[in-house]
Short mmCIF file of C-alpha atoms and ligand atoms in Angstrom, two decimals:
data_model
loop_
_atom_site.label_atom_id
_atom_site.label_comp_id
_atom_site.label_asym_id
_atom_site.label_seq_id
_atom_site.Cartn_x
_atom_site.Cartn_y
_atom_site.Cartn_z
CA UNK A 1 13.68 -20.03 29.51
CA UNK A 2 14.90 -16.92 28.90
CA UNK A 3 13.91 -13.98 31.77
CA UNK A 4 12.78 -10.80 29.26
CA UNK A 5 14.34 -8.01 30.22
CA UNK A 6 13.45 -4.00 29.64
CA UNK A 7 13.12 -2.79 26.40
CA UNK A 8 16.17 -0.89 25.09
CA UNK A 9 15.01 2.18 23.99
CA UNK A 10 16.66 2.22 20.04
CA UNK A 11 18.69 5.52 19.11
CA UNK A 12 16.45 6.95 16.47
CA UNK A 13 15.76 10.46 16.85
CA UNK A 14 14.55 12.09 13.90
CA UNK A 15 15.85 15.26 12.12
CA UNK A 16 13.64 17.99 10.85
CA UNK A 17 14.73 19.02 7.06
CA UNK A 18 13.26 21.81 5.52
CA UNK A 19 13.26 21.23 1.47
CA UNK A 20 14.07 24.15 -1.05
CA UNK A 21 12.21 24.47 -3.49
CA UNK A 22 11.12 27.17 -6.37
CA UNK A 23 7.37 25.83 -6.22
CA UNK A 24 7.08 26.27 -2.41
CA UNK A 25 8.45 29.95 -3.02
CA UNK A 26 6.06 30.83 -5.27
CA UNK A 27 3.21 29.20 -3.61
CA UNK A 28 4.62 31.07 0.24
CA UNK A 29 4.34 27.82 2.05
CA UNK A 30 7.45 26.17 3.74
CA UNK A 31 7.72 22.04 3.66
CA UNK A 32 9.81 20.43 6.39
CA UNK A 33 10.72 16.63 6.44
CA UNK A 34 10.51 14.57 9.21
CA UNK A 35 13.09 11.54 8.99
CA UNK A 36 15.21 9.56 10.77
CA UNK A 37 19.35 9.69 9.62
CA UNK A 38 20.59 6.96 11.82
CA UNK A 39 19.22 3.75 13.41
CA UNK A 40 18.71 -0.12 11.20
CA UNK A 41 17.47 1.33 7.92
CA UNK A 42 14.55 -1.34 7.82
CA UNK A 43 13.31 0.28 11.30
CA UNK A 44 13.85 3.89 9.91
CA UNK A 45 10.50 5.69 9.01
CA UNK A 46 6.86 4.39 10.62
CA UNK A 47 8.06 0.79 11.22
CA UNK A 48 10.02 1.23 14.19
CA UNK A 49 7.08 3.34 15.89
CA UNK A 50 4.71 0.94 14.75
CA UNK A 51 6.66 -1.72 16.39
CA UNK A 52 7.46 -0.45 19.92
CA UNK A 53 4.72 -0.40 21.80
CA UNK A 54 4.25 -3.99 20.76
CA UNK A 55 7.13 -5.41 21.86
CA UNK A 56 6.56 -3.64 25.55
CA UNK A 57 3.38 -5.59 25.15
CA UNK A 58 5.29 -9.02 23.98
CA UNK A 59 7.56 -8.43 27.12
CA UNK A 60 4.73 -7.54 29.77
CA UNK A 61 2.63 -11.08 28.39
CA UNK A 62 5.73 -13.23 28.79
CA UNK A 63 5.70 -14.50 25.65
CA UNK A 64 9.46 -14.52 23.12
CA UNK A 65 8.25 -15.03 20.17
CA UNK A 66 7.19 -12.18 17.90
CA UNK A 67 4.42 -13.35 14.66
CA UNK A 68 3.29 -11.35 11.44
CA UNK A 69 2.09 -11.62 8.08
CA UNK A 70 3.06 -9.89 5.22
CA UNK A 71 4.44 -10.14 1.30
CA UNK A 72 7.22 -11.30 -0.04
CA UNK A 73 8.74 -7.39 -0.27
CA UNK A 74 6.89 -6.28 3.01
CA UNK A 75 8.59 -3.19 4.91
CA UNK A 76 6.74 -4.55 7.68
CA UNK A 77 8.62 -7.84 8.07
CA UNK A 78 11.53 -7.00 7.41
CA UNK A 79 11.30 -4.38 10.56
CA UNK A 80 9.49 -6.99 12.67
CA UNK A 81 12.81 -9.61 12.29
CA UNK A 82 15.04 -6.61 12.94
CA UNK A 83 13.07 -5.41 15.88
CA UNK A 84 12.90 -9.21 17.34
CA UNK A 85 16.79 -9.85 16.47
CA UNK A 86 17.77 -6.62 18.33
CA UNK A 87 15.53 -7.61 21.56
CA UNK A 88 16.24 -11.26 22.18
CA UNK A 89 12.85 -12.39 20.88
CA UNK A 90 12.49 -14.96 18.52
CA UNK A 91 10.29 -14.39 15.39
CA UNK A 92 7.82 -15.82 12.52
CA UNK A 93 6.70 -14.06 9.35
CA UNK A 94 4.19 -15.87 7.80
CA UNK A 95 4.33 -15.10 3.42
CA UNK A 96 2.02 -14.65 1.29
CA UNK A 97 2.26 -16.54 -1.94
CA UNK A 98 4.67 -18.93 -3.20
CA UNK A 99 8.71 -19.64 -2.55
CA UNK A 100 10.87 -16.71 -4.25
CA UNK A 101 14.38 -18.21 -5.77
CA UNK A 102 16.39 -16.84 -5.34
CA UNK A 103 15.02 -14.98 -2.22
CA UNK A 104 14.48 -11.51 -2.35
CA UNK A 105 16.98 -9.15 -0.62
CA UNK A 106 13.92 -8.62 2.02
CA UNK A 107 13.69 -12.32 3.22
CA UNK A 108 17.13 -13.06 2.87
CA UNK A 109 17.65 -10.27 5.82
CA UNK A 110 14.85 -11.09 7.72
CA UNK A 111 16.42 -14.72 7.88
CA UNK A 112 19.72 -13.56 8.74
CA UNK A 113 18.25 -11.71 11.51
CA UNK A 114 16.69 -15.10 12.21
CA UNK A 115 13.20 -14.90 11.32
CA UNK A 116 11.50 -18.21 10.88
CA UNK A 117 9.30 -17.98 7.33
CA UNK A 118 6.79 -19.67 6.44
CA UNK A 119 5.08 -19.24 2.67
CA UNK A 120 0.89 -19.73 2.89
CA UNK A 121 -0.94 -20.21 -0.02
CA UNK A 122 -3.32 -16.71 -1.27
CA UNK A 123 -5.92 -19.09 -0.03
CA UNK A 124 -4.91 -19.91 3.47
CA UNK A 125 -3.38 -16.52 3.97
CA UNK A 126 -6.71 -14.70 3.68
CA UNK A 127 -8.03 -17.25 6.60
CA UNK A 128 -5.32 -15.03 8.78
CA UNK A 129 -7.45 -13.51 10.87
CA UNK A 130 -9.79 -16.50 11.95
CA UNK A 131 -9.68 -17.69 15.51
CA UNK A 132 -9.36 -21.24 13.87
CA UNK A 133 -6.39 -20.15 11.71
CA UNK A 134 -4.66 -18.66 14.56
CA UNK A 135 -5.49 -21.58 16.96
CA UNK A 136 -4.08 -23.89 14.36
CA UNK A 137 -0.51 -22.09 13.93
CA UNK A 138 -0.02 -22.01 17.87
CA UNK A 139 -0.76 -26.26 17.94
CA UNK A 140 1.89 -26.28 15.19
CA UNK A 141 4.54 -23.30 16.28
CA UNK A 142 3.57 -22.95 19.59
CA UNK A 143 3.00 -19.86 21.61
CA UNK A 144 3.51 -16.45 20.56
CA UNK A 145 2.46 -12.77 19.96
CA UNK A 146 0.62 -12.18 17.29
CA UNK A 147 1.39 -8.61 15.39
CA UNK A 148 -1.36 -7.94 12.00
CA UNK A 149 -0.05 -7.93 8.72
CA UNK A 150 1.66 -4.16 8.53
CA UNK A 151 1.32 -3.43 12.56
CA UNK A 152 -1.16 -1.45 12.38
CA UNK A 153 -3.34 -1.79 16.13
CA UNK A 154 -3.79 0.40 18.79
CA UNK A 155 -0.16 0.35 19.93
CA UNK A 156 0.63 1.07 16.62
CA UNK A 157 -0.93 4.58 16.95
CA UNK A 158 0.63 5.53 20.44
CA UNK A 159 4.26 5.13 19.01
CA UNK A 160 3.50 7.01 15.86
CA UNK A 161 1.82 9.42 18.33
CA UNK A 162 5.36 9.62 20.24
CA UNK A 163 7.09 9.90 17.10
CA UNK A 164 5.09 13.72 15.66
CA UNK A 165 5.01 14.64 19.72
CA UNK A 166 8.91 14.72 19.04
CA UNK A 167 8.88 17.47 17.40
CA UNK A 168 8.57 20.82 18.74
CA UNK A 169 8.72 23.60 15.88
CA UNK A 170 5.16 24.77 14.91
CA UNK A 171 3.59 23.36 11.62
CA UNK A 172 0.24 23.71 10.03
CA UNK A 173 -0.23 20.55 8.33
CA UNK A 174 1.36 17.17 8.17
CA UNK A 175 1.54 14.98 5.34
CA UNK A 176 1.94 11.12 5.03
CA UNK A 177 2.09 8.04 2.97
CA UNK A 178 -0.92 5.54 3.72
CA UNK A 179 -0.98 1.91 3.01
CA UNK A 180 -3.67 1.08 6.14
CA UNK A 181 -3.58 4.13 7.52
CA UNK A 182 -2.55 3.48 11.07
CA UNK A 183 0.72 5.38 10.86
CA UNK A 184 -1.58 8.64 9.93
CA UNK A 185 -4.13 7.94 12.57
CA UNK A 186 -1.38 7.57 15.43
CA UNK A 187 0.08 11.09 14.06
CA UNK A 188 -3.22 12.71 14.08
CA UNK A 189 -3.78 11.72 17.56
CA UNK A 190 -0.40 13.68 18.65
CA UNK A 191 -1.49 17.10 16.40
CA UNK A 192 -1.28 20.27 17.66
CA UNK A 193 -4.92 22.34 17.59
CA UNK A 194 -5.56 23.54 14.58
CA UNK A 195 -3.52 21.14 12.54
CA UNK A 196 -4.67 19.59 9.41
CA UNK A 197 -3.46 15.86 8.04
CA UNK A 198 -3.33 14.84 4.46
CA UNK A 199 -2.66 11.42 3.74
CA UNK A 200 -1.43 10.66 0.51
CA UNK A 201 -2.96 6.55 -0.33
CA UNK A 202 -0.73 4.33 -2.05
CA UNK A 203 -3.64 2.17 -2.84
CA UNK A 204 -6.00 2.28 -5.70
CA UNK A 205 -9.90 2.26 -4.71
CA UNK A 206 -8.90 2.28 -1.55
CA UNK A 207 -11.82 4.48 -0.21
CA UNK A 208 -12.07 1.83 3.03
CA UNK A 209 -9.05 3.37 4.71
CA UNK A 210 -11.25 6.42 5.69
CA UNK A 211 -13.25 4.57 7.21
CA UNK A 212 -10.45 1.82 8.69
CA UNK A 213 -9.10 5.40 10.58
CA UNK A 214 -11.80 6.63 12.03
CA UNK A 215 -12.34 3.55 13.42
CA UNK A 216 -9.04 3.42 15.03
CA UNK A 217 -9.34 7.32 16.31
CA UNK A 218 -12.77 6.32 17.78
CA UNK A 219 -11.18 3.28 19.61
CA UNK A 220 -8.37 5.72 21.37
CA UNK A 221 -11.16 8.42 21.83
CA UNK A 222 -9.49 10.81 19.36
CA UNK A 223 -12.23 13.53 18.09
CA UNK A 224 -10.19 15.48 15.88
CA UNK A 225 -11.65 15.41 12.24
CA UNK A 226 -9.12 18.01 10.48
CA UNK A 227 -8.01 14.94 8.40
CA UNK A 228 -7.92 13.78 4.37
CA UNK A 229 -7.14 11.41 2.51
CA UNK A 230 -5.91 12.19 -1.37
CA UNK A 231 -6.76 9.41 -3.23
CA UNK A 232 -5.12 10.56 -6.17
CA UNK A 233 -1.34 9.42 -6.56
CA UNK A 234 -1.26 5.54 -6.17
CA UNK A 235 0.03 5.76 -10.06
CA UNK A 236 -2.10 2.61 -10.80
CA UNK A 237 -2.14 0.93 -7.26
CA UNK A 238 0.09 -0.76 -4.77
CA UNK A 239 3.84 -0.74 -6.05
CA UNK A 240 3.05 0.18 -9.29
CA UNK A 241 4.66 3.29 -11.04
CA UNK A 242 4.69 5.11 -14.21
CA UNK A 243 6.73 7.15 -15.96
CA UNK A 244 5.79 10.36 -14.51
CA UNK A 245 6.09 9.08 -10.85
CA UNK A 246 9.90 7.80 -11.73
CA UNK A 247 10.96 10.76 -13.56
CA UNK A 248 9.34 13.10 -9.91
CA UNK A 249 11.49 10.83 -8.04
CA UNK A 250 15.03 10.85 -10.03
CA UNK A 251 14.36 15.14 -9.84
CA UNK A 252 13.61 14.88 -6.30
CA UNK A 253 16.41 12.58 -5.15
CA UNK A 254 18.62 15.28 -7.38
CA UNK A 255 17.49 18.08 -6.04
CA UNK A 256 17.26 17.47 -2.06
CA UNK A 257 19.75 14.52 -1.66
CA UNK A 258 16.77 12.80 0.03
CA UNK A 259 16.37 8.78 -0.70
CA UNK A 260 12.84 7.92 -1.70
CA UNK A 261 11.40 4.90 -3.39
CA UNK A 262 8.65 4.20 -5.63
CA UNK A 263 5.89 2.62 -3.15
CA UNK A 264 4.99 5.15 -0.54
CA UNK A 265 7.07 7.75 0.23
CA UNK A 266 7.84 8.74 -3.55
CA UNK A 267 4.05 8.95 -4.00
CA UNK A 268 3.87 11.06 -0.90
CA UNK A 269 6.03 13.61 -2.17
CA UNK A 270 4.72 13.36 -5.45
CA UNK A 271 1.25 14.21 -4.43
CA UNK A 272 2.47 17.11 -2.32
CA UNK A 273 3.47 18.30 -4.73
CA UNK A 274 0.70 18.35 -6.61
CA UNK A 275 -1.31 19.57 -4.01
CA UNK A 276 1.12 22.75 -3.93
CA UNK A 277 1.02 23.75 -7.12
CA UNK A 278 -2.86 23.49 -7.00
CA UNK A 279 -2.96 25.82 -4.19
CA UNK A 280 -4.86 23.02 -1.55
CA UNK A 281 -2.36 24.86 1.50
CA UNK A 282 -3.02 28.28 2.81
CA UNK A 283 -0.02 30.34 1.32
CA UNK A 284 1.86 31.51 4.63
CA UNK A 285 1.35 28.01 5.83
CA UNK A 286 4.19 25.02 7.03
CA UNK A 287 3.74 21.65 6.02
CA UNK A 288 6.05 18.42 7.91
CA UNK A 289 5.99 15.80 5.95
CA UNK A 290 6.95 12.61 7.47
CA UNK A 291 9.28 10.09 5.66
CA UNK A 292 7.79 6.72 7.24
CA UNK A 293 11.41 5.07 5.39
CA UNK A 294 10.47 1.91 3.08
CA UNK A 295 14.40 1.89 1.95
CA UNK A 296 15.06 -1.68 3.58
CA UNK A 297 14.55 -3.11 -0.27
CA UNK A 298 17.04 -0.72 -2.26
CA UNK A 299 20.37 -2.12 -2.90
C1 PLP B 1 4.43 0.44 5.96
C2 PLP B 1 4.71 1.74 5.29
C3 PLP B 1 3.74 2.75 5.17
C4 PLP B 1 2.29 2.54 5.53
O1 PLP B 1 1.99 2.71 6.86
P1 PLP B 1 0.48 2.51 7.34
O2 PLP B 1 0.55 2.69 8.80
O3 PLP B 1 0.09 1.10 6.99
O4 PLP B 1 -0.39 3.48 6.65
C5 PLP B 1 4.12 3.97 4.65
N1 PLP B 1 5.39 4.17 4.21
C6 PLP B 1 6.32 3.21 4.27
C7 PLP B 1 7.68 3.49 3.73
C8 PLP B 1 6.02 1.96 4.80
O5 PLP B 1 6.96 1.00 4.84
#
C-alpha cells in the first residue's frame, strides 16, 4: 500500500481582469473578472476549489481511491480524474446513461488520466444516493471516498470560500454561474460586509437551488442573506442555447479576449449583462464576477 503523502498545494492563483465595456460606462459601474490563467484547464474555475478540501479529507481517512458521478460531458469529472491523477489517488466516475462511441473528448481525458468509468443505467443512477446503492459499489469496487455528483458538500464551500478570500481589492457585488449552487454558497460565506451575490442559474425551473443554499449556509452557520438567484438566462435549460445566447458569446469572446462557453459561464455573463443595462446595480458600484472555467470540453 501506498503511504499518502501531503497534499501539494496546485499553482492556481487567480488574476483579477477588469472588462471594458461602453454599457458599464454608461451605467457607472465597473465589472472585474475573477479567473484563473494557468493551472490543468479542467481544474481552472470552481472545480479545483470544489475539489481540495476533499482530497485533504481522502488523505486524512486513508482511503486512495477518489468516486463521483456525473454525465457523459460533466466538468466535474473530468476535474475529479485530473485532481486524482495529479495526487497519486486512484479514481472512479460512475456515468450516467449509455456508452458514447466514439467517446467524448471529456471521458477520453478522464481515462487517460486513469479514471476507471463505469456507465449506469438513468434508472440505477438515480438510486446514487441510497445507502444500499453505495454499499453495493464498495462489495464490487471496494473501498473508497465517495465525492456527490458535481462536489458540491461542505468542503466544497470552504475552498470556494478560500478562493473569493483571495482577493483583496474592494467589490460590491459578486456574480456567478449556478448549476447546484455550492460554488455560490462557499463564495458568499467568504463576502465582505455589505456585499451582495447574484447567481446567475443555468437550470430551468430550478427554483430548489434557493433553497439547496440556504441549506448549505445554515449547515456552516453562515447568516448572511444579501444573496439572489436570477432565474432568468438558462436559454431553455441545462446546455441548451439559442441564438441570442451564441451571438452574446461570439461579441464577448471578440471584445475581451476572454474564453467562455455556452453552459455556465456564457450565461453568467450574459445575464450580467442584462442585469446592467436594466439598472439592478447601484451606479458607482463594482461587480467581480467569477469565471468558475467549464473549458475542459472545447477543442
Ligand atoms: C460545475 C460548474 C458550475 C456550477 O457550480 P455549482 O457549484 O454546482 O453551482 C459553474 N460553472 C462551471 C464552468 C462549472 O463547470
Amino acid at each position: 500500500m501506498t503511504i499518502p503523502g501531503p497534499l501539494p498545494e496546485l499553482d492556481m492563483p487567480s488574476t483579477v481582469i477588469v472588462l471594458d465595456d461602453p454599457l458599464f460606462e454608461r451605467k457607472m459601474v465597473k465589472v472585474s473578472v475573477v479567473i484563473h490563467k494557468k493551472g490543468p484547464i479542467a481544474l481552472r474555475g470552481n472545480k479545483w476549489h470544489k475539489l481540495k478540501y476533499n482530497l485533504v479529507e481522502t488523505r486524512r481517512q486513508g482511503e486512495e481511491r477518489l468516486l463521483t458521478f456525473g454525465g457523459a460531458f460533466s466538468n466535474h469529472i473530468a476535474a475529479v480524474a485530473q485532481a486524482a491523477a495529479l495526487h497519486g489517488f486512484k479514481s472512479t466516475g460512475i456515468i450516467r446513461g449509455e456508452v458514447t462511441n466514439p467517446l467524448n473528448k471529456t471521458l477520453r481525458e478522464a481515462m487517460e488520466n486513469g479514471m476507471k468509468i463505469i456507465y449506469e443505467s438513468r434508472d440505477n443512477y438515480r438510486l446514487k444516493n441510497t445507502p444500499e446503492y453505495l454499499e453495493n459499489l464498495r462489495k464490487e469496487q471496494g473501498s473508497f471516498y465517495m465525492i456527490p455528483e458535481g462536489g458540491s458538500n461542505l468542503f466544497a464551500l470552504k475552498g470556494c470560500r478560500e478562493w473569493i478570500e483571495e482577493v483583496n481589492i474592494s467589490y460590491d457585488y459578486i456574480c456567478c454561474a449556478c448549476g447546484t449552487g455550492a460554488t455560490l454558497a462557499g463564495l458568499i460565506t467568504g463576502m465582505p460586509p455589505g456585499c451582495e451575490a447574484t447567481g446567475i442559474s443555468v437550470l430551468k425551473g430550478a427554483e430548489f437551488i434557493n433553497a439547496e443554499i440556504s441549506s448549505l449556509l445554515d449547515q456552516v452557520g453562515c447568516t448572511l442573506r444579501q444573496w439572489k438567484i436570477i432565474h432568468d438566462y438558462h436559454s431553455g435549460g441545462y446546455a441548451k442555447s439559442n441564438q441570442e445566447l451564441e451571438n452574446f458569446i461570439y461579441d464577448f469572446i471578440e471584445k475581451h479576449k476572454i474564453q467562455v462557453e455556452p453552459v455556465y459561464t456564457g450565461k453568467m455573463f450574459y445575464g450580467l449583462n442584462d442585469l446592467i443595462s436594466k439598472d439592478y446595480y447601484r451606479p458607482g458600484s463594482h461587480i467581480l464576477a467569477f469565471h468558475t472555467g467549464g473549458l475542459q470540453y472545447l477543442e
